[in-house]
Amino acid sequence: MWRGAAAALLCLAAAWLLRRGFEPRARLLSAAELRRYRGAPGEPGLYLALLGRVFDVERGRKHYGPGGAYSGLAGRDATRAFASGDFTAAGLVDDVAGLSPPELLAIHSWLSFYSDSYEPVGKLVGRFYDENGAPTEALREVEAAIEEALKSQAESEQKKQQFPPCNSEWSSAKGTRFWCSRQSGGVHRDWAGVPRKLYSPGSQGSRCVCVRSSGPPWGQPDSSQHSDRGDLDNPHLERYEGCHPLAEQCVLLTG
């Protein structure tokens, strides 16, 4: 239950970030006006937009000003490029249709960066904000998609804490060896665990994970009701044939 609450709090934090610093009375700019802020001589400043939020990036002129590596981002909303890395004319657009969850998370990360590093100016009237500065349906859809991606990311991280990946190695002479340690899979913890196959619902394949073999099941309070077998009884797990059920390593000989 606490894992669901943590994911919910993360989504609330994401929603706060997505609207942070952009009050209804913020300055409204048209696309034509924003194009005047590319940092060239005689132009009034250096701005860029992300998800319709406009930031003053003058402090980053060496990156965003004329001749800078990211000068293509200046004077426009090029949200898609922040996810795709495509800095051609086709990629420097605000259309985010079809982006994958990892790409949406990249946009969220960049939005966090600009919110922390640069001064917000206002809103760009167009795809994400209407002429009154109100969020459009397009903005609400992408915000919902980002929040869903953040929720999935949090759940994936929690699953990795519960079932960290095994260490593994293979040789033609000895076959495949799986083993667990207190930092296998890059997850530092106070238990090593035992190797098991983990099957994901709807998937035919499995992967080797380390499983706690004592204490209460994951996410359950420590009480006299549990069997003191950790997560060994999880229905998505399977033992490696021929390996001791509580061994911290397992060797599968080459057939």
CSV table of C-alpha atoms in Angstrom, one decimal:
chain,number,residue,atom,x,y,z
A,1,MET,CA,0.0,0.0,0.0
A,2,TRP,CA,2.8,2.4,0.8
A,3,ARG,CA,4.3,1.8,-2.6
A,4,GLY,CA,1.0,3.0,-4.2
A,5,ALA,CA,1.0,6.0,-1.9
A,6,ALA,CA,4.6,6.8,-2.9
A,7,ALA,CA,3.7,6.6,-6.6
A,8,ALA,CA,0.7,8.9,-6.0
A,9,LEU,CA,2.9,11.5,-4.2
A,10,LEU,CA,5.3,11.3,-7.1
A,11,CYS,CA,2.5,12.1,-9.6
A,12,LEU,CA,1.3,15.0,-7.4
A,13,ALA,CA,4.9,16.4,-7.4
A,14,ALA,CA,5.0,16.0,-11.2
A,15,ALA,CA,1.8,17.9,-11.6
A,16,TRP,CA,3.1,20.7,-9.4
A,17,LEU,CA,6.3,20.8,-11.4
A,18,LEU,CA,4.4,20.9,-14.7
A,19,ARG,CA,2.5,24.1,-13.6
A,20,ARG,CA,5.2,25.6,-11.3
A,21,GLY,CA,5.9,29.2,-11.9
A,22,PHE,CA,3.3,29.8,-14.6
A,23,GLU,CA,0.4,31.6,-12.9
A,24,PRO,CA,-2.7,32.6,-15.0
A,25,ARG,CA,-1.4,36.2,-15.2
A,26,ALA,CA,2.0,35.3,-16.6
A,27,ARG,CA,3.0,37.1,-19.8
A,28,LEU,CA,1.5,35.7,-23.0
A,29,LEU,CA,3.7,35.6,-26.2
A,30,SER,CA,2.7,34.8,-29.7
A,31,ALA,CA,4.9,32.6,-31.9
A,32,ALA,CA,5.9,35.6,-34.0
A,33,GLU,CA,6.9,37.5,-30.8
A,34,LEU,CA,8.9,34.6,-29.5
A,35,ARG,CA,10.9,34.4,-32.8
A,36,ARG,CA,12.3,37.9,-32.0
A,37,TYR,CA,14.1,36.4,-29.0
A,38,ARG,CA,16.9,34.4,-30.6
A,39,GLY,CA,19.7,36.4,-29.1
A,40,ALA,CA,20.9,38.1,-32.4
A,41,PRO,CA,22.2,41.6,-32.4
A,42,GLY,CA,19.3,44.1,-32.1
A,43,GLU,CA,16.9,41.5,-30.7
A,44,PRO,CA,15.4,42.1,-27.3
A,45,GLY,CA,16.6,38.9,-25.6
A,46,LEU,CA,17.1,35.1,-25.7
A,47,TYR,CA,14.1,32.9,-24.9
A,48,LEU,CA,13.1,29.3,-25.5
A,49,ALA,CA,9.8,27.5,-24.8
A,50,LEU,CA,9.2,24.0,-23.5
A,51,LEU,CA,5.6,22.6,-23.4
A,52,GLY,CA,4.5,26.2,-23.9
A,53,ARG,CA,6.5,27.5,-21.0
A,54,VAL,CA,8.8,30.3,-22.0
A,55,PHE,CA,12.2,30.8,-20.2
A,56,ASP,CA,14.8,33.5,-20.4
A,57,VAL,CA,18.0,31.6,-21.2
A,58,GLU,CA,20.3,34.6,-21.5
A,59,ARG,CA,22.6,33.2,-18.9
A,60,GLY,CA,23.1,30.2,-21.2
A,61,ARG,CA,23.9,32.4,-24.2
A,62,LYS,CA,27.0,30.3,-25.1
A,63,HIS,CA,24.7,27.3,-25.6
A,64,TYR,CA,21.5,28.9,-26.9
A,65,GLY,CA,22.7,32.1,-28.6
A,66,PRO,CA,23.8,32.4,-32.3
A,67,GLY,CA,26.5,29.8,-33.1
A,68,GLY,CA,25.7,27.8,-29.9
A,69,ALA,CA,25.2,24.1,-30.0
A,70,TYR,CA,21.5,24.5,-29.1
A,71,SER,CA,20.8,27.7,-30.9
A,72,GLY,CA,18.1,25.9,-32.8
A,73,LEU,CA,16.0,25.8,-29.7
A,74,ALA,CA,16.0,29.6,-29.2
A,75,GLY,CA,12.9,31.7,-30.2
A,76,ARG,CA,10.6,28.7,-30.5
A,77,ASP,CA,8.9,25.8,-28.8
A,78,ALA,CA,10.9,22.8,-29.8
A,79,THR,CA,9.6,20.4,-27.2
A,80,ARG,CA,9.9,17.3,-29.4
A,81,ALA,CA,13.6,17.9,-29.9
A,82,PHE,CA,14.2,17.7,-26.2
A,83,ALA,CA,13.0,14.1,-26.3
A,84,SER,CA,14.1,12.9,-29.7
A,85,GLY,CA,17.5,14.8,-30.1
A,86,ASP,CA,16.5,15.7,-33.6
A,87,PHE,CA,17.7,19.2,-34.2
A,88,THR,CA,16.7,19.4,-37.9
A,89,ALA,CA,13.8,21.5,-39.0
A,90,ALA,CA,11.5,18.5,-38.8
A,91,GLY,CA,12.5,17.9,-35.2
A,92,LEU,CA,12.4,21.4,-33.8
A,93,VAL,CA,8.6,21.4,-33.3
A,94,ASP,CA,6.2,21.3,-30.4
A,95,ASP,CA,4.3,18.3,-31.6
A,96,VAL,CA,4.8,15.5,-29.0
A,97,ALA,CA,2.4,12.9,-30.6
A,98,GLY,CA,3.6,9.4,-30.5
A,99,LEU,CA,6.5,9.9,-28.0
A,100,SER,CA,7.3,6.9,-25.8
A,101,PRO,CA,7.2,7.0,-22.0
A,102,PRO,CA,11.1,7.3,-21.7
A,103,GLU,CA,10.9,10.3,-24.2
A,104,LEU,CA,8.1,11.9,-22.1
A,105,LEU,CA,10.3,11.4,-19.0
A,106,ALA,CA,13.1,13.2,-20.8
A,107,ILE,CA,10.8,16.2,-21.4
A,108,HIS,CA,9.8,16.2,-17.7
A,109,SER,CA,13.5,16.1,-16.8
A,110,TRP,CA,14.3,19.1,-19.0
A,111,LEU,CA,11.3,21.0,-17.7
A,112,SER,CA,12.7,20.4,-14.2
A,113,PHE,CA,16.1,21.7,-15.3
A,114,TYR,CA,14.8,24.9,-16.9
A,115,SER,CA,12.5,25.6,-13.9
A,116,ASP,CA,15.4,25.3,-11.6
A,117,SER,CA,18.0,27.0,-13.7
A,118,TYR,CA,16.3,29.8,-15.7
A,119,GLU,CA,13.8,32.6,-15.1
A,120,PRO,CA,10.3,31.8,-16.4
A,121,VAL,CA,8.9,34.5,-18.6
A,122,GLY,CA,5.4,33.4,-19.4
A,123,LYS,CA,3.4,31.2,-21.8
A,124,LEU,CA,3.4,30.7,-25.5
A,125,VAL,CA,0.0,31.0,-27.1
A,126,GLY,CA,-0.5,28.1,-29.4
A,127,ARG,CA,-0.5,24.3,-29.0
A,128,PHE,CA,-0.4,24.3,-25.2
A,129,TYR,CA,-2.0,27.5,-24.1
A,130,ASP,CA,-4.9,29.4,-25.6
A,131,GLU,CA,-5.1,33.2,-26.1
A,132,ASN,CA,-6.2,33.6,-22.4
A,133,GLY,CA,-3.3,31.6,-21.1
A,134,ALA,CA,-5.4,28.7,-20.1
A,135,PRO,CA,-4.1,25.1,-20.7
A,136,THR,CA,-5.3,23.4,-23.9
A,137,GLU,CA,-6.5,19.9,-24.2
A,138,ALA,CA,-3.2,19.1,-25.9
A,139,LEU,CA,-1.3,20.2,-22.7
A,140,ARG,CA,-3.6,18.3,-20.4
A,141,GLU,CA,-3.1,15.1,-22.5
A,142,VAL,CA,0.7,15.3,-22.4
A,143,GLU,CA,0.7,16.2,-18.7
A,144,ALA,CA,-1.4,13.1,-18.0
A,145,ALA,CA,0.9,11.0,-20.2
A,146,ILE,CA,4.0,12.3,-18.3
A,147,GLU,CA,2.3,11.6,-14.9
A,148,GLU,CA,1.5,8.0,-16.1
A,149,ALA,CA,5.1,7.5,-17.2
A,150,LEU,CA,6.4,8.7,-13.8
A,151,LYS,CA,4.0,6.3,-12.0
A,152,SER,CA,5.3,3.4,-14.1
A,153,GLN,CA,8.9,4.5,-13.5
A,154,ALA,CA,8.3,4.5,-9.7
A,155,GLU,CA,6.6,1.1,-9.8
A,156,SER,CA,9.5,-0.3,-11.9
A,157,GLU,CA,12.0,1.1,-9.4
A,158,GLN,CA,10.1,-0.5,-6.5
A,159,LYS,CA,10.1,-3.8,-8.3
A,160,LYS,CA,13.8,-3.5,-8.8
A,161,GLN,CA,14.3,-3.0,-5.1
A,162,GLN,CA,12.2,-6.1,-4.4
A,163,PHE,CA,13.8,-8.3,-7.1
A,164,PRO,CA,17.3,-6.9,-7.9
A,165,PRO,CA,18.9,-8.5,-11.0
A,166,CYS,CA,21.4,-11.3,-10.5
A,167,ASN,CA,25.0,-11.2,-11.4
A,168,SER,CA,25.8,-13.6,-14.2
A,169,GLU,CA,28.7,-14.9,-16.3
A,170,TRP,CA,29.1,-17.6,-19.0
A,171,SER,CA,31.9,-19.7,-20.3
A,172,SER,CA,31.9,-22.6,-22.8
A,173,ALA,CA,33.7,-24.8,-20.3
A,174,LYS,CA,31.6,-24.0,-17.2
A,175,GLY,CA,28.3,-22.9,-18.5
A,176,THR,CA,26.3,-20.1,-17.0
A,177,ARG,CA,26.6,-19.0,-13.4
A,178,PHE,CA,24.1,-16.8,-11.6
A,179,TRP,CA,24.8,-15.4,-8.2
A,180,CYS,CA,23.5,-12.9,-5.7
A,181,SER,CA,25.3,-10.4,-3.5
A,182,ARG,CA,24.4,-7.4,-1.4
A,183,GLN,CA,24.9,-5.1,-4.4
A,184,SER,CA,23.9,-7.2,-7.4
A,185,GLY,CA,22.0,-5.3,-10.1
A,186,GLY,CA,23.4,-2.1,-8.7
A,187,VAL,CA,20.9,-2.3,-5.8
A,188,HIS,CA,22.7,-1.9,-2.5
A,189,ARG,CA,20.8,-3.6,0.4
A,190,ASP,CA,21.4,-5.5,3.6
A,191,TRP,CA,20.6,-8.9,2.2
A,192,ALA,CA,22.0,-11.0,-0.7
A,193,GLY,CA,19.1,-13.3,-1.7
A,194,VAL,CA,19.0,-16.4,-3.8
A,195,PRO,CA,18.7,-16.7,-7.6
A,196,ARG,CA,15.3,-17.3,-9.1
A,197,LYS,CA,13.6,-17.0,-12.5
A,198,LEU,CA,11.1,-14.1,-12.5
A,199,TYR,CA,8.3,-14.2,-15.1
A,200,SER,CA,6.4,-11.1,-15.9
A,201,PRO,CA,2.6,-11.4,-16.5
A,202,GLY,CA,1.9,-11.8,-20.2
A,203,SER,CA,5.6,-12.6,-21.1
A,204,GLN,CA,7.0,-15.9,-22.1
A,205,GLY,CA,10.6,-15.2,-21.1
A,206,SER,CA,12.1,-14.9,-17.6
A,207,ARG,CA,15.0,-13.1,-16.0
A,208,CYS,CA,17.3,-13.9,-13.1
A,209,VAL,CA,16.6,-12.0,-10.0
A,210,CYS,CA,17.7,-12.1,-6.3
A,211,VAL,CA,15.0,-13.0,-3.8
A,212,ARG,CA,14.9,-12.5,-0.1
A,213,SER,CA,14.7,-15.9,1.6
A,214,SER,CA,13.8,-14.8,5.1
A,215,GLY,CA,11.6,-12.3,6.9
A,216,PRO,CA,8.1,-11.1,5.8
A,217,PRO,CA,7.0,-10.8,2.2
A,218,TRP,CA,7.8,-7.4,0.5
A,219,GLY,CA,5.5,-4.6,1.6
A,220,GLN,CA,4.0,-6.5,4.5
A,221,PRO,CA,4.5,-5.6,8.1
A,222,ASP,CA,6.7,-7.8,10.2
A,223,SER,CA,4.3,-9.9,12.2
A,224,SER,CA,3.8,-13.5,13.4
A,225,GLN,CA,1.5,-14.2,10.4
A,226,HIS,CA,4.1,-14.5,7.8
A,227,SER,CA,6.1,-17.7,7.1
A,228,ASP,CA,9.6,-16.1,7.4
A,229,ARG,CA,10.4,-17.0,3.8
A,230,GLY,CA,10.8,-13.5,2.4
A,231,ASP,CA,9.5,-13.5,-1.2
A,232,LEU,CA,10.2,-17.1,-2.0
A,233,ASP,CA,6.5,-17.9,-2.3
A,234,ASN,CA,5.8,-15.2,-4.9
A,235,PRO,CA,3.8,-16.9,-7.7
A,236,HIS,CA,5.8,-15.3,-10.5
A,237,LEU,CA,9.1,-17.0,-9.4
A,238,GLU,CA,10.5,-20.4,-10.4
A,239,ARG,CA,13.6,-22.2,-9.0
A,240,TYR,CA,16.5,-23.1,-11.3
A,241,GLU,CA,16.4,-26.8,-11.8
A,242,GLY,CA,19.3,-28.7,-10.1
A,243,CYS,CA,20.2,-25.8,-7.8
A,244,HIS,CA,19.9,-25.9,-4.1
A,245,PRO,CA,16.8,-23.8,-3.1
A,246,LEU,CA,18.7,-21.6,-0.7
A,247,ALA,CA,22.1,-21.4,-2.5
A,248,GLU,CA,23.3,-17.8,-3.3
A,249,GLN,CA,24.7,-19.1,-6.6
A,250,CYS,CA,23.6,-21.4,-9.3
A,251,VAL,CA,25.6,-23.0,-12.1
A,252,LEU,CA,23.8,-24.3,-15.3
A,253,LEU,CA,26.1,-26.6,-17.2
A,254,THR,CA,26.3,-26.2,-20.9
A,255,GLY,CA,24.4,-29.0,-22.6
